Coordinates of C-alpha atoms in Angstrom, one line a residue:
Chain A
X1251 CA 123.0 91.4 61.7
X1252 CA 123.7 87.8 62.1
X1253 CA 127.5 86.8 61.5
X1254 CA 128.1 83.1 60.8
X1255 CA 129.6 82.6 64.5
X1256 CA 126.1 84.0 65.7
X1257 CA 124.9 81.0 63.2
X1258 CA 126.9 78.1 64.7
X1259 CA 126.1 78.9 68.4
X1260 CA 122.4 78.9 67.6
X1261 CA 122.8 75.8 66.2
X1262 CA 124.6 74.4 69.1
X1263 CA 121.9 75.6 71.8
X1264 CA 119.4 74.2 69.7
X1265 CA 120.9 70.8 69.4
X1266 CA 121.7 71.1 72.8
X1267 CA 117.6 71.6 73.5
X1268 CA 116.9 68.4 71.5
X1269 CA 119.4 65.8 73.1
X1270 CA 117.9 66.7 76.4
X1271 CA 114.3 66.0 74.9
X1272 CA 115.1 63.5 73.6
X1273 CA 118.6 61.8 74.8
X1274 CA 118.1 58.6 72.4
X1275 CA 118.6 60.8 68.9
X1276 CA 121.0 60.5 67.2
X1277 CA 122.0 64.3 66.1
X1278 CA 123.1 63.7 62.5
X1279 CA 122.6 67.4 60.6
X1280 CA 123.5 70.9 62.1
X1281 CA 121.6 72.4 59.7
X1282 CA 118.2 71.3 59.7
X1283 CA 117.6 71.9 63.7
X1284 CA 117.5 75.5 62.5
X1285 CA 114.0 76.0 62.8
X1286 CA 114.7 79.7 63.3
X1287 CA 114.3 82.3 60.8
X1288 CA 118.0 82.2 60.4
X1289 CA 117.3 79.0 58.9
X1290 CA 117.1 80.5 55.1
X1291 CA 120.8 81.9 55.5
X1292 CA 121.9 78.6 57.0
X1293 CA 119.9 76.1 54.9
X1294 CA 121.3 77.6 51.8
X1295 CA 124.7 76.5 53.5
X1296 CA 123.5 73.3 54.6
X1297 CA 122.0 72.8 51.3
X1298 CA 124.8 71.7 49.7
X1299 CA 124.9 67.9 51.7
X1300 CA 121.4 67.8 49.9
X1301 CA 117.5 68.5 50.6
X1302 CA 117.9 65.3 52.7
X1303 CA 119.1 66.6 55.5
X1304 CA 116.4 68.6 56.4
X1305 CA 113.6 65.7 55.5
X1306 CA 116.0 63.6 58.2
X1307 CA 115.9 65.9 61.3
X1308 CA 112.4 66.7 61.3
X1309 CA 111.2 63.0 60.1
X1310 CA 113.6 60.9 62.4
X1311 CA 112.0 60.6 65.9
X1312 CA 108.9 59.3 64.2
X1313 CA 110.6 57.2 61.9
X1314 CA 113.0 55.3 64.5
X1315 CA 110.2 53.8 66.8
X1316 CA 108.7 52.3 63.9
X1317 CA 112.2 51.1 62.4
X1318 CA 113.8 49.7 65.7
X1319 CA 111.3 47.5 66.1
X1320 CA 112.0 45.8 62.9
X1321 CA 115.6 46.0 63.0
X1322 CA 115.8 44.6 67.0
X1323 CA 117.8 48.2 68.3
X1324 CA 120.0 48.8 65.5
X1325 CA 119.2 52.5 64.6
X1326 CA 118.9 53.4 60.9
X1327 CA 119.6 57.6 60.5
X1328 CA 116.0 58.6 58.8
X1329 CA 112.6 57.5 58.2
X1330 CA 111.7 54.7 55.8
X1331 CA 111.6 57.3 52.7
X1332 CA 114.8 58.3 52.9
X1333 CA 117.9 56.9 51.1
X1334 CA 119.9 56.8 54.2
X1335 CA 117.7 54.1 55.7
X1336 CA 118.0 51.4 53.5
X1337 CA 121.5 52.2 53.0
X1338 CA 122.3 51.4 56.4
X1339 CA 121.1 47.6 55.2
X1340 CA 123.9 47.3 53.4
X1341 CA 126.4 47.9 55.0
X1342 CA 129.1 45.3 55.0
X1343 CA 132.2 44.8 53.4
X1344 CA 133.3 42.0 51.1
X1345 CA 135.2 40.1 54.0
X1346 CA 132.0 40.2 56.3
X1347 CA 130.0 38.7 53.0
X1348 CA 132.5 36.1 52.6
X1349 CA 132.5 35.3 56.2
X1350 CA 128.6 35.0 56.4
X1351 CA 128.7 32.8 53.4
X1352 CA 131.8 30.5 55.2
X1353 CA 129.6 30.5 58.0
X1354 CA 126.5 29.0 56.3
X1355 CA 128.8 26.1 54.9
X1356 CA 129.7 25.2 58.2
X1357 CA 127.1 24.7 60.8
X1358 CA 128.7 24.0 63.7
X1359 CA 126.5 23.1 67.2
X1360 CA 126.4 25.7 69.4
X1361 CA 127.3 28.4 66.9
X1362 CA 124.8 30.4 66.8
X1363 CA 124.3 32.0 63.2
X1364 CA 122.7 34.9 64.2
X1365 CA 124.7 35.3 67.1
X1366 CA 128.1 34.4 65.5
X1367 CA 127.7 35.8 62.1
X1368 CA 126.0 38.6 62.0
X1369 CA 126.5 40.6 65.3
X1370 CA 123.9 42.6 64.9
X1371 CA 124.2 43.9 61.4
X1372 CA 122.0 42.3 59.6
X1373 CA 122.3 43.0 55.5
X1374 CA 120.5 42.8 53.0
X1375 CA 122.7 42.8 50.2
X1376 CA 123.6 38.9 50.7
X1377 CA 119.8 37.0 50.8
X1378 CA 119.1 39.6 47.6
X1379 CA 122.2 38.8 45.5
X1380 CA 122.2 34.7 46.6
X1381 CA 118.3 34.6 45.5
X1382 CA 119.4 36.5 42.1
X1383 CA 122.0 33.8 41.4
X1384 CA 120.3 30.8 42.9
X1385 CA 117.6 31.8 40.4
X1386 CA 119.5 31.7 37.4
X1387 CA 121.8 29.0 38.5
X1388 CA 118.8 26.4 39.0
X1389 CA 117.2 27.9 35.6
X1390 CA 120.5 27.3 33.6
X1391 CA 121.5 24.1 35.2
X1392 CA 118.0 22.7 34.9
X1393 CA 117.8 23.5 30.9
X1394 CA 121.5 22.3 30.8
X1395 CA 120.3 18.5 32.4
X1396 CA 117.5 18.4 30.5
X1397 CA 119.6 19.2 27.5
X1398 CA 122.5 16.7 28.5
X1399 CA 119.5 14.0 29.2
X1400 CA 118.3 14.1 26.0
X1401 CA 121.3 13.9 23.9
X1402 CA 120.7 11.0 22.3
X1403 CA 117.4 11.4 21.2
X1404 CA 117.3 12.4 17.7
X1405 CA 113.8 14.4 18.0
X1406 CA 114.6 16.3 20.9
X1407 CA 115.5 20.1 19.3
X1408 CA 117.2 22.7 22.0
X1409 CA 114.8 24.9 23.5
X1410 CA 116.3 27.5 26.2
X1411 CA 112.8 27.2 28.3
X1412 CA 113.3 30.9 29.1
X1413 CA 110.3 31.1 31.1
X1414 CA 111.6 29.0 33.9
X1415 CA 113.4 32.3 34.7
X1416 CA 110.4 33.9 35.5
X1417 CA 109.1 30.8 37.7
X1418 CA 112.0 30.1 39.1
X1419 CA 112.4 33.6 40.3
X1420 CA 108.9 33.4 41.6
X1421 CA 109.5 30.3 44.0
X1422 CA 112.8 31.6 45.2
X1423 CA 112.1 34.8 45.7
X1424 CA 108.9 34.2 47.4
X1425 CA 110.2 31.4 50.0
X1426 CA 113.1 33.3 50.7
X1427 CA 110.7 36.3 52.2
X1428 CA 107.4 34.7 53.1
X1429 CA 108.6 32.2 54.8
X1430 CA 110.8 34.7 57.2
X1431 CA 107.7 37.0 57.5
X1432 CA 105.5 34.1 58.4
X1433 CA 108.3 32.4 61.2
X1434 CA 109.2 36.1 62.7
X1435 CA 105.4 37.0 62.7
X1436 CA 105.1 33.4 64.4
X1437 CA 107.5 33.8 67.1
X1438 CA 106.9 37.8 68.3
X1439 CA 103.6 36.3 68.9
X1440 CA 104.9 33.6 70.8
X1441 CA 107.3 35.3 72.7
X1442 CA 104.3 37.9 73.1
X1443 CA 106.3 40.8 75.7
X1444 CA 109.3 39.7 75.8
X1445 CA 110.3 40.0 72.5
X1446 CA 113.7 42.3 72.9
X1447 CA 115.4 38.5 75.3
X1448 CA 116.4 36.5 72.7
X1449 CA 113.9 37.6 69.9
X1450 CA 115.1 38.3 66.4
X1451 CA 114.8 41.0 64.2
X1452 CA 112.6 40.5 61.2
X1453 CA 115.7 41.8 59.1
X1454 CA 118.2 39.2 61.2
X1455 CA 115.6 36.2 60.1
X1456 CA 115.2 37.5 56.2
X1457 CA 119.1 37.3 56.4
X1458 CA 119.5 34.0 57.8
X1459 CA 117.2 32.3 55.1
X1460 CA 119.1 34.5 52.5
X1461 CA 122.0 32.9 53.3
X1462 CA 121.1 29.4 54.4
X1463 CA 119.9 29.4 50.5
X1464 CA 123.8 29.7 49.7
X1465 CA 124.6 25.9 49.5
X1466 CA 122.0 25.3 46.4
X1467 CA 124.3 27.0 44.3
X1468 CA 126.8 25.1 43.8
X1469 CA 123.9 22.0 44.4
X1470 CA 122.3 23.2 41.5
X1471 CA 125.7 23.2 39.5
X1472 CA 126.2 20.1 40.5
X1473 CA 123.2 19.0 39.6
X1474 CA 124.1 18.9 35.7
X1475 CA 125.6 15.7 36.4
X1476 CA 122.8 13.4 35.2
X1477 CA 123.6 10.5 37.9
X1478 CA 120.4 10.1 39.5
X1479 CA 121.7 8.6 42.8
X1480 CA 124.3 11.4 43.4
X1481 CA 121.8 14.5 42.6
X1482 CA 119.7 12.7 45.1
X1483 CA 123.5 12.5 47.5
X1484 CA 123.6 15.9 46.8
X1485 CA 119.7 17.4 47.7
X1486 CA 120.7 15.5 50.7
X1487 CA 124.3 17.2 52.1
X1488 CA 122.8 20.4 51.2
X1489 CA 119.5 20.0 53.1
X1490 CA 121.6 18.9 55.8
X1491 CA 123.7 21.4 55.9
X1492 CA 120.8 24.3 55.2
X1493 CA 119.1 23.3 57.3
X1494 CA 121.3 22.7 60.4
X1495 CA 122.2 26.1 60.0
X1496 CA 118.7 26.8 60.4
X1497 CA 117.5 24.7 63.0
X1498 CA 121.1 25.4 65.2
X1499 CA 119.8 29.3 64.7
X1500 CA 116.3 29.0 66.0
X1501 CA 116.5 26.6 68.4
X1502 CA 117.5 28.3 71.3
X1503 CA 114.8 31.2 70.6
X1504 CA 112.0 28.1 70.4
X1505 CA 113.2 26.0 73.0
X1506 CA 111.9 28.2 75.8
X1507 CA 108.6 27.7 74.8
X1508 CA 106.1 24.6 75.7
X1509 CA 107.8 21.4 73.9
X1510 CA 105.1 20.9 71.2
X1511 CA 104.9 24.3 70.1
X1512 CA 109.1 23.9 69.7
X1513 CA 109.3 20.5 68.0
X1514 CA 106.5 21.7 65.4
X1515 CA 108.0 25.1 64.6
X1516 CA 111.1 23.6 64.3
X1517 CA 109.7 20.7 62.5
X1518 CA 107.7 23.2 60.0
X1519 CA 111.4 25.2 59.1
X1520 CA 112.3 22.1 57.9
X1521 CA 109.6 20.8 55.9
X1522 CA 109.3 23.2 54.2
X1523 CA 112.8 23.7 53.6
X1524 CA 112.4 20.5 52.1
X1525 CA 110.1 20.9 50.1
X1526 CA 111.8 23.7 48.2
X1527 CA 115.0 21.9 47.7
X1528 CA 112.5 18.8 45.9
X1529 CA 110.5 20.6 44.8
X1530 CA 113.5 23.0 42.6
X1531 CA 114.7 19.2 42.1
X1532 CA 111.5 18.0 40.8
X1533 CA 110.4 20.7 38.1
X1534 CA 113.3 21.8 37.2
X1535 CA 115.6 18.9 36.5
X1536 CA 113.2 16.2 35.7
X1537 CA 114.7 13.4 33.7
X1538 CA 111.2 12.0 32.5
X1539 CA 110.6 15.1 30.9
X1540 CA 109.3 15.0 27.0
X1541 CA 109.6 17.6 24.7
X1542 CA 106.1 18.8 23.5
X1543 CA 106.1 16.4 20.3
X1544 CA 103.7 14.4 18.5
X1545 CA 101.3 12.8 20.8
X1546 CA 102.4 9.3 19.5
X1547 CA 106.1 9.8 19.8
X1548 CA 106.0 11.0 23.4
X1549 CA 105.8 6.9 24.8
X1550 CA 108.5 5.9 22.8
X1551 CA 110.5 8.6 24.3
X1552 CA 109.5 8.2 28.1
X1553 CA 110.3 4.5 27.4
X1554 CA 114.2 5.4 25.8
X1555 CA 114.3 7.8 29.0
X1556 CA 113.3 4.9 31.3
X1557 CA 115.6 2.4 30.0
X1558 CA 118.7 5.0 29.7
X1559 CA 118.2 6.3 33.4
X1560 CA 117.6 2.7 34.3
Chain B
X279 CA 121.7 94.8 56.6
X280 CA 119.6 92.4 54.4
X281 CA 122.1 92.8 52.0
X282 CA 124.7 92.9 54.2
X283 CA 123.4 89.1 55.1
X284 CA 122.8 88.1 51.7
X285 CA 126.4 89.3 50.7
X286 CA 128.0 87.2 53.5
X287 CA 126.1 84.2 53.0
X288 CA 126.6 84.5 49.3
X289 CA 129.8 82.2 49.4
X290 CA 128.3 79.9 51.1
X291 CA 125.6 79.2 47.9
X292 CA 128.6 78.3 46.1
X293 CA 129.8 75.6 48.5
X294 CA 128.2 72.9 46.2
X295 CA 128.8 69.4 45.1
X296 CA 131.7 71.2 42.6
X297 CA 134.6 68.8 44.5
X298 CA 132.5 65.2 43.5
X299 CA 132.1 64.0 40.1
X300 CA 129.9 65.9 38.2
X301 CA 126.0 64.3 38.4
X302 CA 125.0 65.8 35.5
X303 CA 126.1 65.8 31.7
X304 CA 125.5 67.1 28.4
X305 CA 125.1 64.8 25.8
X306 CA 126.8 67.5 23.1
X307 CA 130.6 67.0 21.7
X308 CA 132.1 69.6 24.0
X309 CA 133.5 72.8 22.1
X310 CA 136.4 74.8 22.8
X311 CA 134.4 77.9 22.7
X312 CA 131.1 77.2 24.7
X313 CA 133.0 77.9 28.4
X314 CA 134.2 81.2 26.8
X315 CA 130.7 82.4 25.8
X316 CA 128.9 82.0 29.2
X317 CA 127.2 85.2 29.5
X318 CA 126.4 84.3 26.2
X319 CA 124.8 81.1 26.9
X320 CA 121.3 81.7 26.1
X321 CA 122.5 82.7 22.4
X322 CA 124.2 79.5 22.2
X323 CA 121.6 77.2 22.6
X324 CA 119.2 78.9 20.8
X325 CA 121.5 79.3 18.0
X326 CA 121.4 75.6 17.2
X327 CA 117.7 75.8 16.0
X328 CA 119.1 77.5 13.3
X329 CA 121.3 75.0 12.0
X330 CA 120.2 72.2 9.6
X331 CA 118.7 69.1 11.0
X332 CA 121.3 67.0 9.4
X333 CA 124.1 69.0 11.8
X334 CA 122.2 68.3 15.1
X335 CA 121.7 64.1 14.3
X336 CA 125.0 64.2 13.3
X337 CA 126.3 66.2 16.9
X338 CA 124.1 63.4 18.5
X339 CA 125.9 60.7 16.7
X340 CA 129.1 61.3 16.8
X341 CA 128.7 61.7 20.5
X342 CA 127.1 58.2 20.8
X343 CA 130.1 57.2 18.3
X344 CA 132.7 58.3 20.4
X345 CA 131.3 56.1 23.4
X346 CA 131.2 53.3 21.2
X347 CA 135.1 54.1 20.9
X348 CA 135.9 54.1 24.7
X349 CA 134.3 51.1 24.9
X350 CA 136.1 49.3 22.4
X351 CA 139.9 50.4 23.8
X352 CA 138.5 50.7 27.7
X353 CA 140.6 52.9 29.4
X354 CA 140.5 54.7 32.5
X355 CA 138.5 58.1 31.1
X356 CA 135.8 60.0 31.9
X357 CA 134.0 60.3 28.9
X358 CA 131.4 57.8 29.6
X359 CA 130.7 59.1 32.9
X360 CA 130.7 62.8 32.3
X361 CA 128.8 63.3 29.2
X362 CA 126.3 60.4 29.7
X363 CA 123.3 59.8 27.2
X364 CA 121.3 56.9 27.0
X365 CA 120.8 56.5 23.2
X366 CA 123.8 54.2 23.0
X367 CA 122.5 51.9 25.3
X368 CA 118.4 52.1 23.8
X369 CA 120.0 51.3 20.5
X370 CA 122.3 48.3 21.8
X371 CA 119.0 47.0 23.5
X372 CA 116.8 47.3 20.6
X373 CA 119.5 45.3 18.4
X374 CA 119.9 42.8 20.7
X375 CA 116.3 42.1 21.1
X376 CA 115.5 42.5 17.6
X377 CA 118.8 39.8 16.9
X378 CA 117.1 37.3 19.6
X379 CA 114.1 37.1 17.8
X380 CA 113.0 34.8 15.0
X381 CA 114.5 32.0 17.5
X382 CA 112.5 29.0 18.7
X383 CA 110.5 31.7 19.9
X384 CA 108.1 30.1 17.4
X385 CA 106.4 27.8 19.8
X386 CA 105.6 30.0 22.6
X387 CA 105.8 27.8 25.6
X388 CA 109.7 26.5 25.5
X389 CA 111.2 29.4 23.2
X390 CA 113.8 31.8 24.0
X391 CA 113.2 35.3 25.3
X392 CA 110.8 37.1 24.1
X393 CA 111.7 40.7 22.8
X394 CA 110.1 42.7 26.0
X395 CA 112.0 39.9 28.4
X396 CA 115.1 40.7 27.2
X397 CA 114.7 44.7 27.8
X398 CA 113.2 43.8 30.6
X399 CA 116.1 42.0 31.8
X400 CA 118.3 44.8 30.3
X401 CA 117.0 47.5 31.9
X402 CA 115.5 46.3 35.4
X403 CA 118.9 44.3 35.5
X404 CA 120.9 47.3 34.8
X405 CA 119.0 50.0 37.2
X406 CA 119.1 47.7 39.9
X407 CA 122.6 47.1 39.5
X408 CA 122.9 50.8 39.8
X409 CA 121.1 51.1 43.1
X410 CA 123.1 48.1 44.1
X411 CA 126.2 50.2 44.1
X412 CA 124.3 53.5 45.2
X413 CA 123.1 51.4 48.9
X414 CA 126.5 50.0 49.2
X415 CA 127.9 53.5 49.3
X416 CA 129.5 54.8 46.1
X417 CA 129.4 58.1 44.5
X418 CA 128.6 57.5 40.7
X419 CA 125.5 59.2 39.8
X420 CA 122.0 56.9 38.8
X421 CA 122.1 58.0 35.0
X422 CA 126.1 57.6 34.6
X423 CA 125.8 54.3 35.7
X424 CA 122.9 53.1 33.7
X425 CA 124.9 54.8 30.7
X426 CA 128.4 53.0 31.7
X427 CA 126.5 49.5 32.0
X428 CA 124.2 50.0 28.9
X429 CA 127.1 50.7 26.5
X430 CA 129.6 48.1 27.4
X431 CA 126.6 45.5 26.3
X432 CA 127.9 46.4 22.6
X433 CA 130.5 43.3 22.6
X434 CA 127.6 40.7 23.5
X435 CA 125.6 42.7 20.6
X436 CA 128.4 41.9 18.4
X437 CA 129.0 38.3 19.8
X438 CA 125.2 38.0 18.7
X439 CA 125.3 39.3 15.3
X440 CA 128.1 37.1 14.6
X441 CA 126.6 33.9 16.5
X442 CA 124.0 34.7 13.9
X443 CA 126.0 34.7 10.6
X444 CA 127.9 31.8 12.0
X445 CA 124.3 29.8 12.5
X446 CA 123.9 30.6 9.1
X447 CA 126.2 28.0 8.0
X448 CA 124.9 25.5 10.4
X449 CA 124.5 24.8 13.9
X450 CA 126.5 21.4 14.9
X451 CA 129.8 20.8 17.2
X452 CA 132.4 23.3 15.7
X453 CA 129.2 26.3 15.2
X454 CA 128.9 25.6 19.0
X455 CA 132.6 25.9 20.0
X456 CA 132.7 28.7 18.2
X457 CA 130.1 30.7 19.3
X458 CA 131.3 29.4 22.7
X459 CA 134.7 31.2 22.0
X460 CA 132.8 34.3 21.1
X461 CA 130.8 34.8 24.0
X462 CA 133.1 33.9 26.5
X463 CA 135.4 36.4 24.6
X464 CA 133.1 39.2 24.5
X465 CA 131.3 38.3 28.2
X466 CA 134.8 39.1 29.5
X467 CA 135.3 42.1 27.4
X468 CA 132.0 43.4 28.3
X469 CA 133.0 43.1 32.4
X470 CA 136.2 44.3 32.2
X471 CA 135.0 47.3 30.4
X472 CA 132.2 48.3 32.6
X473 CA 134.8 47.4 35.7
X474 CA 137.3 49.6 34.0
X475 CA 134.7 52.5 34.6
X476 CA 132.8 51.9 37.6
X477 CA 135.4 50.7 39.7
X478 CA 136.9 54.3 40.8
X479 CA 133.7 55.5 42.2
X480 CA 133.2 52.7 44.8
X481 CA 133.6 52.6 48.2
X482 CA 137.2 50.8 48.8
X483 CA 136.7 46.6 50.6
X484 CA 133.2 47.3 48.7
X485 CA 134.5 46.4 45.5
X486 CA 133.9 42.7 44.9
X487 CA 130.3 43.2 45.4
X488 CA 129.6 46.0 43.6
X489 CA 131.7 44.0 40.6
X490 CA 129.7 40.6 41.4
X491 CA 126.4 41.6 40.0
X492 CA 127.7 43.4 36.8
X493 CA 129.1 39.9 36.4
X494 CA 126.5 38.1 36.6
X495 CA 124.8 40.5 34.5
X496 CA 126.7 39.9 31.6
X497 CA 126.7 36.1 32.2
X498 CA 123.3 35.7 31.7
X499 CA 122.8 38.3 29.0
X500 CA 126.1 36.1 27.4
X501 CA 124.1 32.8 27.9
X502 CA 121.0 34.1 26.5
X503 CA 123.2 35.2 23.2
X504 CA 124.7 31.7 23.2
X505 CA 121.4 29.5 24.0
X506 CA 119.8 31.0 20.9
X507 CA 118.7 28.5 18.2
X508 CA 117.4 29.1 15.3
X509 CA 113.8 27.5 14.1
X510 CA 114.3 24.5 12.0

């Protein structure tokens, strides 16, 4: 005959038996350390915070070895199947969003973005959401230039060049989490043992790109303007800015390594930075484009083109 | 003694989600007598095989009519989110898609969305909008929210059908103002609605970023309406 105050202190002694195993879990769910054969009066109890519960108990001490590697000590509560886990990516307020955003505007020296702005809580709710509108914000402003560019031309007819969606989302998406993969990869094998001093997190690097990427928003905006010397102004401040923040970040983490190895990684960050921003610039805002006419009208139209952009 | 345990961990089965906001729906008109007859609930439901088909399409609609309603006078209820169904929004998506064709989607290469991009967009847009608000911590359920989102596309559906009457007549500088007027109009209707129903359930400080992508979901599905032109 088990009353429910025979229930709790079981649970307690057996909690009690699995912080000494292991002193580094975190105990989240009373329930689900009843292994015992009380467990079918008590999981019915514990049921109701959802089948979850159980999976996390049972499923957590494998699941945080492989998980606080890639988050640099943060613990997530469950293995990588459970909801829990990737919930714990995003969380952050508004005012820590806005912060992080203010913070990749302003790169100052010695302000470590990493350090400074993220404090160990790396998200991932801001690199997903600035990729989403940095997408759509280069494909509308770019069919928005081309449409301003070619105002005058009496056989140029509207086309919303949907598919530069899809390409644009391609680029984007695949800079903003290659690129992090390939530099994190890059440096753990630098660092090679000592990768908890000064070492980032694969999640803290993903988050960094995500938002150094911030700026080409309003870039790409901006960049309806058909000026050609001020969207070239423009690609300029921004790489500047991008990419201060992300040299100023991993700097200190390369600089303890031989100096060629530093200058090219740091070198490589920026290249290919670059080469996104002129890249987006290139394809997407081109002013010598022509509008798939008539094979013999296409000249007179690069020549209107060349004469009106000077 | 088995029963004795059974019997005192009985209350505890009932200790269930009954305090949140109910996960699950029906997508029937509720009656005034169904509650009453609950040992009689098998009868119910097996009752309405014997009514005429016209009576259960018509149950169905009128449900799906009444949603349309809330979203048109968007006040704080519970309608949308209790008794969620999901042909309102398959029908809005089919129209829309349907109204977006017969563009310059003529050429293939430069047109405008094609008719799976646009549920595409509709659909992945609106479910990971919906996990969006899940991972940032709020309690609305994954099916209420695709339903909440779904429906209050209906005033960009309207924009659309009337972007296309007003094409009709010609598509120089005042056609384009006022289609402009009309999808601005009905972008922020659209937002405002969906806010109006989804806001409760998040997470307070959290509320700006659950609102920012259902914002920029609209905006593009508003600039896709607007950018349509018709083949010449």
């Amino acid at each position: 005959m088990a009353s429910p105050n025979d229930l709790q202190f079981q649970e307690f002694e057996e909690a009690a038996e699995l912080l000494s195993a292991d002193p580094g879990a975190s105990t989240l769910s009373m329930s689900a350390s009843n292994t015992s054969t009380t467990a079918a009066g008590g999981g019915g109890g514990g049921g109701r915070g959802g089948g979850e519960d159980v999976k996390l108990d049972l499923s957590e001490e494998e699941g945080e070895e492989e998980s606080s590697e890639l988050l640099g000590g943060q613990k997530p509560t469950g293995g990588f199947w459970t909801f829990e886990y990737y919930q714990s990516f995003f969380n952050v307020d508004t005012v820590q969003v806005l912060d992080r955003v203010k913070g990749s505007l302003m790169p100052l020296p010695g302000r470590n973005f990493i350090k400074h702005n993220l404090r160990s809580n790396p998200d991932l709710y801001g690199p997903f959401w600035i990729c989403v509108t940095l997408v759509f914000s280069v494909a509308i402003g770019g069919n928005l230039s081309s449409f301003l560019s070619e105002k005058g031309n009496p056989s140029y007819h509207y086309r919303p060049q949907f598919h530069r969606v899809t390409i644009a989302a391609l680029v984007i998406f695949m800079y903003a989490w290659l690129v992090p993969i390939g530099l994190w990869g890059f440096l753990t094998w630098r660092q090679g043992a000592e990768r908890q001093i000064g070492g980032y997190s694969f999640l803290e690097t993903v988050c960094v790109y995500g938002y150094s990427l911030f700026i080409y928003i309003p870039t790409s905006v901006l960049w309806i303007i058909p000026f050609e010397w001020l969207r070239w102004t423009l690609i300029l401040v921004a790489m500047v800015i991008s990419g201060s923040v992300l040299v100023l970040t991993f700097w200190p983490v390369v600089r303890e390594d031989t100096k060629v190895m530093a200058v090219a990684t740091v070198v490589t960050i920026v290249v290919l930075h670059t080469l996104l921003a002129v890249g987006c610039k290139m394809y997407f805002f081109q002013t010598e484009v022509h509008v798939p006419s008539a094979v013999p009208i296409t000249p007179t139209i690069n020549m209107t083109i060349a004469t009106k952009a000077h | 003694m088995a029963d004795e345990a059974n019997r005192q961990f009985a209350g505890l089965s009932d200790v269930s989600i009954s305090e949140d906001i109910p996960v699950e729906g029906d997508i029937s008109v509720p009656m005034g007598s169904s509650s009453s007859n609950r040992q009689r609930g098998e009868e119910d439901e097996f009752s309405t095989l014997d009514e005429p088909v016209k009576e259960t399409i018509l149950r169905d609609l009128r449900a799906v009519g009444s949603k349309f309603i809330h979203v048109l006078y968007p006040k704080r209820s519970s309608v949308l989110l209790r008794d969620w169904d999901l042909w309102g929004p398959l029908l809005l998506c089919v129209t829309l898609a349907l109204l977006l064709q017969g563009g310059a989607a003529d050429s293939e290469d430069q047109g405008g969305p094609q008719f799976a991009e646009v549920f595409v967009i509709v659909w992945f847009g609106s479910i990971i909008i919906t996990l969006n608000s899940k991972l940032l911590g709020g309690t609305i359920s994954f099916f209420q929210s695709l339903c909440v989102l779904g429906y209050c596309i209906m005033p960009l559906t309207a924009a659309m059908a009337v972007c296309r009457i007003v094409l009709v007549g010609g598509s120089g500088t005042v056609s384009f103002i006022v289609r402009l007027v009309v999808v601005t109009a009905s972008f922020g209707w659209s937002t405002f609605a969906s806010t109006a129903f989804l806001a409760d359930n998040q997470p307070p400080g959290r509320k700006s970023l659950v609102v920012y992508p259902v914002f920029l979901f609209y905006f593009v599905i508003g600039w896709m309406v607007l950018t349509f032109s018709p083949s010449q």
